[in-house]
């Protein structure tokens, strides 16, 4: 990863061992973020033997790059889109289940005395300059239909044009929480391995999960990797997006503790305060775009910084980072068995609401494995087909994937290696092959294949994160081609120019 989040500056990396050799368990959990660690906690507590396989460090992926906001509402297309695409009953189920997930986090914090700055705060949606009034109205109406308490005041530091507040939502430090929860898992029933990358999952009466260090044999596999690794039909039902965050120290007064969603023209910016190692900060998150489709993305940070300077008396900018999300085409995440008779559970399509949905996914999947009925499992069924609710986004996302695939192969780049400036990346043809070329700060060239090993799209350079990003399903790779995130299992092939 490139820029570290405020949470990553504060929490020391964990030091679990690497897997070596072959082990057995009831459940293999792939991914050590909030979804995987919560599922491992619940299953181990219920007596199942569990192995957690994390490719890097606990919560080092998406969990450690979120804003740490927890709420029963949803972002993106909003609560009203669930009511219009499905029904008011479905909306109530989604909101009720999300509230239950926030309650579980609070319960686990209290039971295990987890020091993660958890606190209940209000959540507000509003505009200051009249943007997107109809969206706010639709959301207010949907919040009331969903049974949430809706207040008309917004406790922002300046007066707002239109908006409302839902009290009793929450905030925490997601990295502290997940790392600490991992340490509280019943060790007699759970083994955690870090720096252990999964290379293949073979399904059978007993599933075999191959890793870089050994093999896990398990009855069930939970793919808690934000988006499932490998080839899954669900990839065609989601779009990968990136968002940016900027944290600033202020000269003046800070807003009250709360989750503030200030509408812009086509999205909302999410604001909150936090007492960071640098002092109290206000952080803003926004400027969403599709992965790999905005190479000059430093301007996303610039726009967020300009917004903070417009709204507050900024003393200094102290943190900048970005994060990834996957948006489902019918707005509701995919949680559960991946297809009819599979032994693999998936949990994906959380949009920007992943901490709450990740916890909910752990609740639903662990109940299923334990044979406990879960009243929300049908709502989130991973193998569901919702042609009417999905069609517009499904068509748009897949047309975009097809366009990116064809466009990049037809484009020829006449530039040579000398044209790649320091900290730049360019895709160019070398001896008939599409290559991704990056020049680092020591004037060293790094050349890898530009062909994404997931399904063959060509990667694009990400200036802000100094990574190669795939525009099709969101796989990301470091300058040497190693997988950072996304559905790709294998790295980009190294290219040896000396041959
Ligand atoms: Fe699917 Fe690259 S992530 S082709």
PDB file of N, CA and C in Angstrom, residues 111-207:
ATOM      1  N   UNK A 111     -17.723  -6.682  26.279  1.00  0.00           N
ATOM      2  CA  UNK A 111     -17.418  -8.005  26.848  1.00  0.00           C
ATOM      3  C   UNK A 111     -15.915  -8.227  26.947  1.00  0.00           C
ATOM      4  N   UNK A 112     -15.203  -7.804  25.906  1.00  0.00           N
ATOM      5  CA  UNK A 112     -13.762  -8.090  25.854  1.00  0.00           C
ATOM      6  C   UNK A 112     -12.906  -6.901  26.297  1.00  0.00           C
ATOM      7  N   UNK A 113     -13.579  -5.835  26.753  1.00  0.00           N
ATOM      8  CA  UNK A 113     -12.874  -4.615  27.181  1.00  0.00           C
ATOM      9  C   UNK A 113     -11.859  -4.171  26.125  1.00  0.00           C
ATOM     10  N   UNK A 114     -12.364  -4.011  24.914  1.00  0.00           N
ATOM     11  CA  UNK A 114     -11.498  -3.603  23.802  1.00  0.00           C
ATOM     12  C   UNK A 114     -11.353  -2.084  23.792  1.00  0.00           C
ATOM     13  N   UNK A 115     -10.111  -1.632  23.840  1.00  0.00           N
ATOM     14  CA  UNK A 115      -9.817  -0.198  23.827  1.00  0.00           C
ATOM     15  C   UNK A 115      -9.715   0.251  22.360  1.00  0.00           C
ATOM     16  N   UNK A 116     -10.827   0.772  21.808  1.00  0.00           N
ATOM     17  CA  UNK A 116     -10.817   1.151  20.388  1.00  0.00           C
ATOM     18  C   UNK A 116     -11.614   2.430  20.158  1.00  0.00           C
ATOM     19  N   UNK A 117     -11.790   3.236  21.200  1.00  0.00           N
ATOM     20  CA  UNK A 117     -12.467   4.541  21.081  1.00  0.00           C
ATOM     21  C   UNK A 117     -13.898   4.411  20.556  1.00  0.00           C
ATOM     22  N   UNK A 118     -14.568   3.306  20.890  1.00  0.00           N
ATOM     23  CA  UNK A 118     -15.967   3.136  20.462  1.00  0.00           C
ATOM     24  C   UNK A 118     -16.840   4.147  21.187  1.00  0.00           C
ATOM     25  N   UNK A 119     -17.677   4.853  20.446  1.00  0.00           N
ATOM     26  CA  UNK A 119     -18.662   5.720  21.094  1.00  0.00           C
ATOM     27  C   UNK A 119     -19.897   5.880  20.204  1.00  0.00           C
ATOM     28  N   UNK A 120     -21.022   6.066  20.861  1.00  0.00           N
ATOM     29  CA  UNK A 120     -22.271   6.310  20.130  1.00  0.00           C
ATOM     30  C   UNK A 120     -22.319   7.784  19.731  1.00  0.00           C
ATOM     31  N   UNK A 121     -22.636   8.039  18.459  1.00  0.00           N
ATOM     32  CA  UNK A 121     -22.708   9.418  17.947  1.00  0.00           C
ATOM     33  C   UNK A 121     -23.893   9.524  16.986  1.00  0.00           C
ATOM     34  N   UNK A 122     -24.361  10.737  16.711  1.00  0.00           N
ATOM     35  CA  UNK A 122     -25.414  10.879  15.693  1.00  0.00           C
ATOM     36  C   UNK A 122     -24.840  10.830  14.272  1.00  0.00           C
ATOM     37  N   UNK A 123     -25.679  10.430  13.346  1.00  0.00           N
ATOM     38  CA  UNK A 123     -25.332  10.419  11.911  1.00  0.00           C
ATOM     39  C   UNK A 123     -26.232  11.457  11.223  1.00  0.00           C
ATOM     40  N   UNK A 124     -25.660  12.318  10.402  1.00  0.00           N
ATOM     41  CA  UNK A 124     -26.469  13.354   9.738  1.00  0.00           C
ATOM     42  C   UNK A 124     -26.215  13.378   8.238  1.00  0.00           C
ATOM     43  N   UNK A 125     -27.282  13.617   7.484  1.00  0.00           N
ATOM     44  CA  UNK A 125     -27.188  13.802   6.024  1.00  0.00           C
ATOM     45  C   UNK A 125     -27.755  15.178   5.713  1.00  0.00           C
ATOM     46  N   UNK A 126     -27.025  15.987   4.945  1.00  0.00           N
ATOM     47  CA  UNK A 126     -27.478  17.373   4.741  1.00  0.00           C
ATOM     48  C   UNK A 126     -26.750  18.004   3.552  1.00  0.00           C
ATOM     49  N   UNK A 127     -27.234  19.152   3.157  1.00  0.00           N
ATOM     50  CA  UNK A 127     -26.451  19.973   2.227  1.00  0.00           C
ATOM     51  C   UNK A 127     -26.299  21.361   2.827  1.00  0.00           C
ATOM     52  N   UNK A 128     -25.308  22.074   2.342  1.00  0.00           N
ATOM     53  CA  UNK A 128     -25.062  23.434   2.826  1.00  0.00           C
ATOM     54  C   UNK A 128     -25.448  24.450   1.762  1.00  0.00           C
ATOM     55  N   UNK A 129     -25.259  24.041   0.501  1.00  0.00           N
ATOM     56  CA  UNK A 129     -25.515  24.983  -0.599  1.00  0.00           C
ATOM     57  C   UNK A 129     -26.644  24.510  -1.514  1.00  0.00           C
ATOM     58  N   UNK A 130     -27.552  23.702  -0.991  1.00  0.00           N
ATOM     59  CA  UNK A 130     -28.735  23.317  -1.767  1.00  0.00           C
ATOM     60  C   UNK A 130     -28.558  22.150  -2.724  1.00  0.00           C
ATOM     61  N   UNK A 131     -27.378  21.447  -2.656  1.00  0.00           N
ATOM     62  CA  UNK A 131     -27.166  20.351  -3.616  1.00  0.00           C
ATOM     63  C   UNK A 131     -28.070  19.151  -3.285  1.00  0.00           C
ATOM     64  N   UNK A 132     -28.523  18.503  -4.344  1.00  0.00           N
ATOM     65  CA  UNK A 132     -29.200  17.197  -4.244  1.00  0.00           C
ATOM     66  C   UNK A 132     -30.315  17.127  -3.200  1.00  0.00           C
ATOM     67  N   UNK A 133     -31.184  18.117  -3.209  1.00  0.00           N
ATOM     68  CA  UNK A 133     -32.249  18.164  -2.199  1.00  0.00           C
ATOM     69  C   UNK A 133     -33.170  16.960  -2.284  1.00  0.00           C
ATOM     70  N   UNK A 134     -33.437  16.503  -3.522  1.00  0.00           N
ATOM     71  CA  UNK A 134     -34.377  15.388  -3.659  1.00  0.00           C
ATOM     72  C   UNK A 134     -33.806  14.118  -3.028  1.00  0.00           C
ATOM     73  N   UNK A 135     -32.494  13.927  -3.120  1.00  0.00           N
ATOM     74  CA  UNK A 135     -31.868  12.748  -2.497  1.00  0.00           C
ATOM     75  C   UNK A 135     -32.066  12.794  -0.985  1.00  0.00           C
ATOM     76  N   UNK A 136     -31.859  13.965  -0.408  1.00  0.00           N
ATOM     77  CA  UNK A 136     -32.011  14.098   1.053  1.00  0.00           C
ATOM     78  C   UNK A 136     -33.456  13.821   1.462  1.00  0.00           C
ATOM     79  N   UNK A 137     -34.390  14.345   0.690  1.00  0.00           N
ATOM     80  CA  UNK A 137     -35.809  14.112   1.000  1.00  0.00           C
ATOM     81  C   UNK A 137     -36.154  12.634   0.908  1.00  0.00           C
ATOM     82  N   UNK A 138     -35.665  11.985  -0.171  1.00  0.00           N
ATOM     83  CA  UNK A 138     -35.931  10.546  -0.351  1.00  0.00           C
ATOM     84  C   UNK A 138     -35.344   9.754   0.814  1.00  0.00           C
ATOM     85  N   UNK A 139     -34.158  10.136   1.270  1.00  0.00           N
ATOM     86  CA  UNK A 139     -33.506   9.414   2.354  1.00  0.00           C
ATOM     87  C   UNK A 139     -34.221   9.641   3.692  1.00  0.00           C
ATOM     88  N   UNK A 140     -34.700  10.872   3.894  1.00  0.00           N
ATOM     89  CA  UNK A 140     -35.442  11.151   5.135  1.00  0.00           C
ATOM     90  C   UNK A 140     -36.698  10.266   5.204  1.00  0.00           C
ATOM     91  N   UNK A 141     -37.404  10.214   4.071  1.00  0.00           N
ATOM     92  CA  UNK A 141     -38.628   9.414   4.006  1.00  0.00           C
ATOM     93  C   UNK A 141     -38.298   7.921   4.224  1.00  0.00           C
ATOM     94  N   UNK A 142     -37.216   7.461   3.576  1.00  0.00           N
ATOM     95  CA  UNK A 142     -36.830   6.041   3.706  1.00  0.00           C
ATOM     96  C   UNK A 142     -36.423   5.727   5.149  1.00  0.00           C
ATOM     97  N   UNK A 143     -35.710   6.655   5.798  1.00  0.00           N
ATOM     98  CA  UNK A 143     -35.280   6.425   7.189  1.00  0.00           C
ATOM     99  C   UNK A 143     -36.505   6.268   8.088  1.00  0.00           C
ATOM    100  N   UNK A 144     -37.532   7.091   7.839  1.00  0.00           N
ATOM    101  CA  UNK A 144     -38.756   6.979   8.647  1.00  0.00           C
ATOM    102  C   UNK A 144     -39.453   5.648   8.383  1.00  0.00           C
ATOM    103  N   UNK A 145     -39.547   5.277   7.111  1.00  0.00           N
ATOM    104  CA  UNK A 145     -40.188   3.993   6.757  1.00  0.00           C
ATOM    105  C   UNK A 145     -39.423   2.817   7.359  1.00  0.00           C
ATOM    106  N   UNK A 146     -38.102   2.974   7.467  1.00  0.00           N
ATOM    107  CA  UNK A 146     -37.278   1.880   8.006  1.00  0.00           C
ATOM    108  C   UNK A 146     -37.394   1.765   9.514  1.00  0.00           C
ATOM    109  N   UNK A 147     -38.076   2.720  10.133  1.00  0.00           N
ATOM    110  CA  UNK A 147     -38.280   2.665  11.574  1.00  0.00           C
ATOM    111  C   UNK A 147     -37.194   3.352  12.375  1.00  0.00           C
ATOM    112  N   UNK A 148     -36.331   4.127  11.702  1.00  0.00           N
ATOM    113  CA  UNK A 148     -35.280   4.845  12.431  1.00  0.00           C
ATOM    114  C   UNK A 148     -35.846   6.111  13.063  1.00  0.00           C
ATOM    115  N   UNK A 149     -35.243   6.549  14.154  1.00  0.00           N
ATOM    116  CA  UNK A 149     -35.601   7.843  14.739  1.00  0.00           C
ATOM    117  C   UNK A 149     -34.998   8.941  13.867  1.00  0.00           C
ATOM    118  N   UNK A 150     -35.824   9.883  13.425  1.00  0.00           N
ATOM    119  CA  UNK A 150     -35.339  10.939  12.531  1.00  0.00           C
ATOM    120  C   UNK A 150     -35.537  12.294  13.207  1.00  0.00           C
ATOM    121  N   UNK A 151     -34.448  13.024  13.392  1.00  0.00           N
ATOM    122  CA  UNK A 151     -34.502  14.355  14.004  1.00  0.00           C
ATOM    123  C   UNK A 151     -34.249  15.401  12.928  1.00  0.00           C
ATOM    124  N   UNK A 152     -34.872  16.566  13.086  1.00  0.00           N
ATOM    125  CA  UNK A 152     -34.732  17.565  12.016  1.00  0.00           C
ATOM    126  C   UNK A 152     -33.492  18.445  12.181  1.00  0.00           C
ATOM    127  N   UNK A 153     -32.883  18.441  13.359  1.00  0.00           N
ATOM    128  CA  UNK A 153     -31.701  19.312  13.507  1.00  0.00           C
ATOM    129  C   UNK A 153     -30.433  18.586  13.050  1.00  0.00           C
ATOM    130  N   UNK A 154     -29.456  19.353  12.574  1.00  0.00           N
ATOM    131  CA  UNK A 154     -28.152  18.809  12.176  1.00  0.00           C
ATOM    132  C   UNK A 154     -27.087  19.556  12.978  1.00  0.00           C
ATOM    133  N   UNK A 155     -26.347  18.861  13.855  1.00  0.00           N
ATOM    134  CA  UNK A 155     -25.417  19.561  14.746  1.00  0.00           C
ATOM    135  C   UNK A 155     -24.083  19.900  14.086  1.00  0.00           C
ATOM    136  N   UNK A 156     -24.117  20.442  12.856  1.00  0.00           N
ATOM    137  CA  UNK A 156     -22.890  20.822  12.135  1.00  0.00           C
ATOM    138  C   UNK A 156     -22.383  22.143  12.710  1.00  0.00           C
ATOM    139  N   UNK A 157     -21.137  22.500  12.389  1.00  0.00           N
ATOM    140  CA  UNK A 157     -20.562  23.721  12.960  1.00  0.00           C
ATOM    141  C   UNK A 157     -21.020  24.972  12.226  1.00  0.00           C
ATOM    142  N   UNK A 158     -21.634  24.797  11.040  1.00  0.00           N
ATOM    143  CA  UNK A 158     -22.228  25.938  10.336  1.00  0.00           C
ATOM    144  C   UNK A 158     -23.673  25.581  10.010  1.00  0.00           C
ATOM    145  N   UNK A 159     -24.476  26.591   9.686  1.00  0.00           N
ATOM    146  CA  UNK A 159     -25.879  26.261   9.444  1.00  0.00           C
ATOM    147  C   UNK A 159     -26.023  25.539   8.108  1.00  0.00           C
ATOM    148  N   UNK A 160     -26.980  24.614   8.069  1.00  0.00           N
ATOM    149  CA  UNK A 160     -27.159  23.812   6.866  1.00  0.00           C
ATOM    150  C   UNK A 160     -28.438  24.260   6.171  1.00  0.00           C
ATOM    151  N   UNK A 161     -28.543  23.901   4.886  1.00  0.00           N
ATOM    152  CA  UNK A 161     -29.703  24.296   4.094  1.00  0.00           C
ATOM    153  C   UNK A 161     -30.860  23.336   4.335  1.00  0.00           C
ATOM    154  N   UNK A 162     -30.547  22.037   4.294  1.00  0.00           N
ATOM    155  CA  UNK A 162     -31.581  21.014   4.438  1.00  0.00           C
ATOM    156  C   UNK A 162     -30.900  19.748   4.962  1.00  0.00           C
ATOM    157  N   UNK A 163     -31.579  18.982   5.790  1.00  0.00           N
ATOM    158  CA  UNK A 163     -30.964  17.742   6.277  1.00  0.00           C
ATOM    159  C   UNK A 163     -31.697  17.165   7.464  1.00  0.00           C
ATOM    160  N   UNK A 164     -31.187  16.043   7.953  1.00  0.00           N
ATOM    161  CA  UNK A 164     -31.780  15.392   9.122  1.00  0.00           C
ATOM    162  C   UNK A 164     -30.716  14.557   9.819  1.00  0.00           C
ATOM    163  N   UNK A 165     -31.068  14.096  11.021  1.00  0.00           N
ATOM    164  CA  UNK A 165     -30.116  13.352  11.851  1.00  0.00           C
ATOM    165  C   UNK A 165     -30.763  12.068  12.373  1.00  0.00           C
ATOM    166  N   UNK A 166     -29.991  11.003  12.381  1.00  0.00           N
ATOM    167  CA  UNK A 166     -30.418   9.744  13.031  1.00  0.00           C
ATOM    168  C   UNK A 166     -29.495   9.553  14.237  1.00  0.00           C
ATOM    169  N   UNK A 167     -30.035   9.595  15.462  1.00  0.00           N
ATOM    170  CA  UNK A 167     -29.166   9.467  16.637  1.00  0.00           C
ATOM    171  C   UNK A 167     -28.713   8.029  16.891  1.00  0.00           C
ATOM    172  N   UNK A 168     -27.738   7.906  17.808  1.00  0.00           N
ATOM    173  CA  UNK A 168     -27.335   6.598  18.346  1.00  0.00           C
ATOM    174  C   UNK A 168     -26.655   5.676  17.333  1.00  0.00           C
ATOM    175  N   UNK A 169     -25.911   6.258  16.414  1.00  0.00           N
ATOM    176  CA  UNK A 169     -25.039   5.444  15.564  1.00  0.00           C
ATOM    177  C   UNK A 169     -23.676   5.397  16.271  1.00  0.00           C
ATOM    178  N   UNK A 170     -22.591   5.054  15.588  1.00  0.00           N
ATOM    179  CA  UNK A 170     -21.348   4.862  16.366  1.00  0.00           C
ATOM    180  C   UNK A 170     -20.081   5.118  15.542  1.00  0.00           C
ATOM    181  N   UNK A 171     -18.975   5.287  16.268  1.00  0.00           N
ATOM    182  CA  UNK A 171     -17.648   5.421  15.664  1.00  0.00           C
ATOM    183  C   UNK A 171     -16.650   4.643  16.505  1.00  0.00           C
ATOM    184  N   UNK A 172     -15.585   4.186  15.854  1.00  0.00           N
ATOM    185  CA  UNK A 172     -14.489   3.548  16.578  1.00  0.00           C
ATOM    186  C   UNK A 172     -13.233   3.606  15.720  1.00  0.00           C
ATOM    187  N   UNK A 173     -12.158   3.045  16.258  1.00  0.00           N
ATOM    188  CA  UNK A 173     -10.933   2.873  15.481  1.00  0.00           C
ATOM    189  C   UNK A 173     -10.981   1.438  14.947  1.00  0.00           C
ATOM    190  N   UNK A 174     -11.222   1.260  13.644  1.00  0.00           N
ATOM    191  CA  UNK A 174     -11.469  -0.092  13.115  1.00  0.00           C
ATOM    192  C   UNK A 174     -10.261  -1.015  13.202  1.00  0.00           C
ATOM    193  N   UNK A 175      -9.079  -0.426  13.126  1.00  0.00           N
ATOM    194  CA  UNK A 175      -7.865  -1.251  13.169  1.00  0.00           C
ATOM    195  C   UNK A 175      -7.598  -1.739  14.597  1.00  0.00           C
ATOM    196  N   UNK A 176      -7.731  -0.810  15.566  1.00  0.00           N
ATOM    197  CA  UNK A 176      -7.549  -1.209  16.975  1.00  0.00           C
ATOM    198  C   UNK A 176      -8.556  -2.298  17.339  1.00  0.00           C
ATOM    199  N   UNK A 177      -9.802  -2.088  16.902  1.00  0.00           N
ATOM    200  CA  UNK A 177     -10.869  -3.040  17.231  1.00  0.00           C
ATOM    201  C   UNK A 177     -10.549  -4.423  16.677  1.00  0.00           C
ATOM    202  N   UNK A 178     -10.210  -4.495  15.383  1.00  0.00           N
ATOM    203  CA  UNK A 178     -10.035  -5.802  14.742  1.00  0.00           C
ATOM    204  C   UNK A 178      -8.788  -6.512  15.275  1.00  0.00           C
ATOM    205  N   UNK A 179      -7.710  -5.768  15.451  1.00  0.00           N
ATOM    206  CA  UNK A 179      -6.480  -6.365  15.985  1.00  0.00           C
ATOM    207  C   UNK A 179      -6.726  -6.883  17.400  1.00  0.00           C
ATOM    208  N   UNK A 180      -7.448  -6.101  18.193  1.00  0.00           N
ATOM    209  CA  UNK A 180      -7.713  -6.503  19.565  1.00  0.00           C
ATOM    210  C   UNK A 180      -8.682  -7.697  19.613  1.00  0.00           C
ATOM    211  N   UNK A 181      -9.719  -7.653  18.752  1.00  0.00           N
ATOM    212  CA  UNK A 181     -10.666  -8.785  18.726  1.00  0.00           C
ATOM    213  C   UNK A 181      -9.934 -10.072  18.348  1.00  0.00           C
ATOM    214  N   UNK A 182      -8.987  -9.970  17.416  1.00  0.00           N
ATOM    215  CA  UNK A 182      -8.205 -11.154  17.017  1.00  0.00           C
ATOM    216  C   UNK A 182      -7.490 -11.752  18.232  1.00  0.00           C
ATOM    217  N   UNK A 183      -6.989 -10.878  19.100  1.00  0.00           N
ATOM    218  CA  UNK A 183      -6.243 -11.368  20.278  1.00  0.00           C
ATOM    219  C   UNK A 183      -7.170 -11.993  21.325  1.00  0.00           C
ATOM    220  N   UNK A 184      -8.468 -11.722  21.221  1.00  0.00           N
ATOM    221  CA  UNK A 184      -9.439 -12.259  22.192  1.00  0.00           C
ATOM    222  C   UNK A 184     -10.078 -13.560  21.710  1.00  0.00           C
ATOM    223  N   UNK A 185      -9.767 -13.984  20.482  1.00  0.00           N
ATOM    224  CA  UNK A 185     -10.376 -15.228  19.978  1.00  0.00           C
ATOM    225  C   UNK A 185      -9.874 -16.400  20.810  1.00  0.00           C
ATOM    226  N   UNK A 186     -10.778 -17.319  21.095  1.00  0.00           N
ATOM    227  CA  UNK A 186     -10.438 -18.518  21.877  1.00  0.00           C
ATOM    228  C   UNK A 186      -9.282 -19.265  21.188  1.00  0.00           C
ATOM    229  N   UNK A 187      -8.089 -19.168  21.789  1.00  0.00           N
ATOM    230  CA  UNK A 187      -6.894 -19.715  21.124  1.00  0.00           C
ATOM    231  C   UNK A 187      -6.891 -21.232  21.051  1.00  0.00           C
ATOM    232  N   UNK A 188      -7.676 -21.866  21.931  1.00  0.00           N
ATOM    233  CA  UNK A 188      -7.731 -23.331  21.875  1.00  0.00           C
ATOM    234  C   UNK A 188      -8.398 -23.785  20.578  1.00  0.00           C
ATOM    235  N   UNK A 189      -9.234 -22.920  20.009  1.00  0.00           N
ATOM    236  CA  UNK A 189      -9.981 -23.306  18.814  1.00  0.00           C
ATOM    237  C   UNK A 189      -9.557 -22.566  17.552  1.00  0.00           C
ATOM    238  N   UNK A 190      -8.666 -21.604  17.665  1.00  0.00           N
ATOM    239  CA  UNK A 190      -8.355 -20.803  16.472  1.00  0.00           C
ATOM    240  C   UNK A 190      -6.866 -20.542  16.328  1.00  0.00           C
ATOM    241  N   UNK A 191      -6.350 -20.781  15.129  1.00  0.00           N
ATOM    242  CA  UNK A 191      -4.965 -20.440  14.811  1.00  0.00           C
ATOM    243  C   UNK A 191      -4.974 -19.370  13.712  1.00  0.00           C
ATOM    244  N   UNK A 192      -4.191 -18.322  13.921  1.00  0.00           N
ATOM    245  CA  UNK A 192      -4.120 -17.235  12.932  1.00  0.00           C
ATOM    246  C   UNK A 192      -2.746 -17.261  12.278  1.00  0.00           C
ATOM    247  N   UNK A 193      -2.728 -17.213  10.948  1.00  0.00           N
ATOM    248  CA  UNK A 193      -1.455 -17.166  10.218  1.00  0.00           C
ATOM    249  C   UNK A 193      -1.418 -15.898   9.366  1.00  0.00           C
ATOM    250  N   UNK A 194      -0.303 -15.189   9.446  1.00  0.00           N
ATOM    251  CA  UNK A 194      -0.109 -13.986   8.616  1.00  0.00           C
ATOM    252  C   UNK A 194       0.928 -14.282   7.533  1.00  0.00           C
ATOM    253  N   UNK A 195       1.045 -13.330   6.613  1.00  0.00           N
ATOM    254  CA  UNK A 195       1.982 -13.487   5.484  1.00  0.00           C
ATOM    255  C   UNK A 195       1.809 -14.857   4.823  1.00  0.00           C
ATOM    256  N   UNK A 196       0.571 -15.289   4.773  1.00  0.00           N
ATOM    257  CA  UNK A 196       0.240 -16.608   4.217  1.00  0.00           C
ATOM    258  C   UNK A 196      -0.805 -16.389   3.115  1.00  0.00           C
ATOM    259  N   UNK A 197      -0.326 -16.371   1.903  1.00  0.00           N
ATOM    260  CA  UNK A 197      -1.198 -16.037   0.773  1.00  0.00           C
ATOM    261  C   UNK A 197      -1.839 -17.302   0.209  1.00  0.00           C
ATOM    262  N   UNK A 198      -3.147 -17.282   0.029  1.00  0.00           N
ATOM    263  CA  UNK A 198      -3.852 -18.435  -0.550  1.00  0.00           C
ATOM    264  C   UNK A 198      -3.605 -18.460  -2.051  1.00  0.00           C
ATOM    265  N   UNK A 199      -3.251 -19.635  -2.571  1.00  0.00           N
ATOM    266  CA  UNK A 199      -2.975 -19.751  -4.005  1.00  0.00           C
ATOM    267  C   UNK A 199      -4.042 -20.562  -4.741  1.00  0.00           C
ATOM    268  N   UNK A 200      -4.814 -21.368  -4.006  1.00  0.00           N
ATOM    269  CA  UNK A 200      -5.872 -22.154  -4.659  1.00  0.00           C
ATOM    270  C   UNK A 200      -6.838 -22.700  -3.619  1.00  0.00           C
ATOM    271  N   UNK A 201      -8.102 -22.764  -3.995  1.00  0.00           N
ATOM    272  CA  UNK A 201      -9.090 -23.420  -3.127  1.00  0.00           C
ATOM    273  C   UNK A 201      -9.717 -24.558  -3.926  1.00  0.00           C
ATOM    274  N   UNK A 202      -9.546 -25.784  -3.433  1.00  0.00           N
ATOM    275  CA  UNK A 202     -10.153 -26.952  -4.099  1.00  0.00           C
ATOM    276  C   UNK A 202     -11.323 -27.406  -3.259  1.00  0.00           C
ATOM    277  N   UNK A 203     -12.501 -27.453  -3.871  1.00  0.00           N
ATOM    278  CA  UNK A 203     -13.674 -27.909  -3.120  1.00  0.00           C
ATOM    279  C   UNK A 203     -13.814 -29.423  -3.209  1.00  0.00           C
ATOM    280  N   UNK A 204     -14.367 -30.045  -2.205  1.00  0.00           N
ATOM    281  CA  UNK A 204     -14.605 -31.481  -2.192  1.00  0.00           C
ATOM    282  C   UNK A 204     -15.292 -31.804  -0.886  1.00  0.00           C
ATOM    283  N   UNK A 205     -15.478 -33.093  -0.558  1.00  0.00           N
ATOM    284  CA  UNK A 205     -16.050 -33.431   0.752  1.00  0.00           C
ATOM    285  C   UNK A 205     -15.242 -32.736   1.847  1.00  0.00           C
ATOM    286  N   UNK A 206     -13.922 -32.695   1.635  1.00  0.00           N
ATOM    287  CA  UNK A 206     -13.059 -31.849   2.473  1.00  0.00           C
ATOM    288  C   UNK A 206     -12.409 -30.842   1.529  1.00  0.00           C
ATOM    289  N   UNK A 207     -12.524 -29.553   1.848  1.00  0.00           N
ATOM    290  CA  UNK A 207     -11.922 -28.522   0.991  1.00  0.00           C
ATOM    291  C   UNK A 207     -10.431 -28.426   1.306  1.00  0.00           C
TER     292      UNK A 207
END
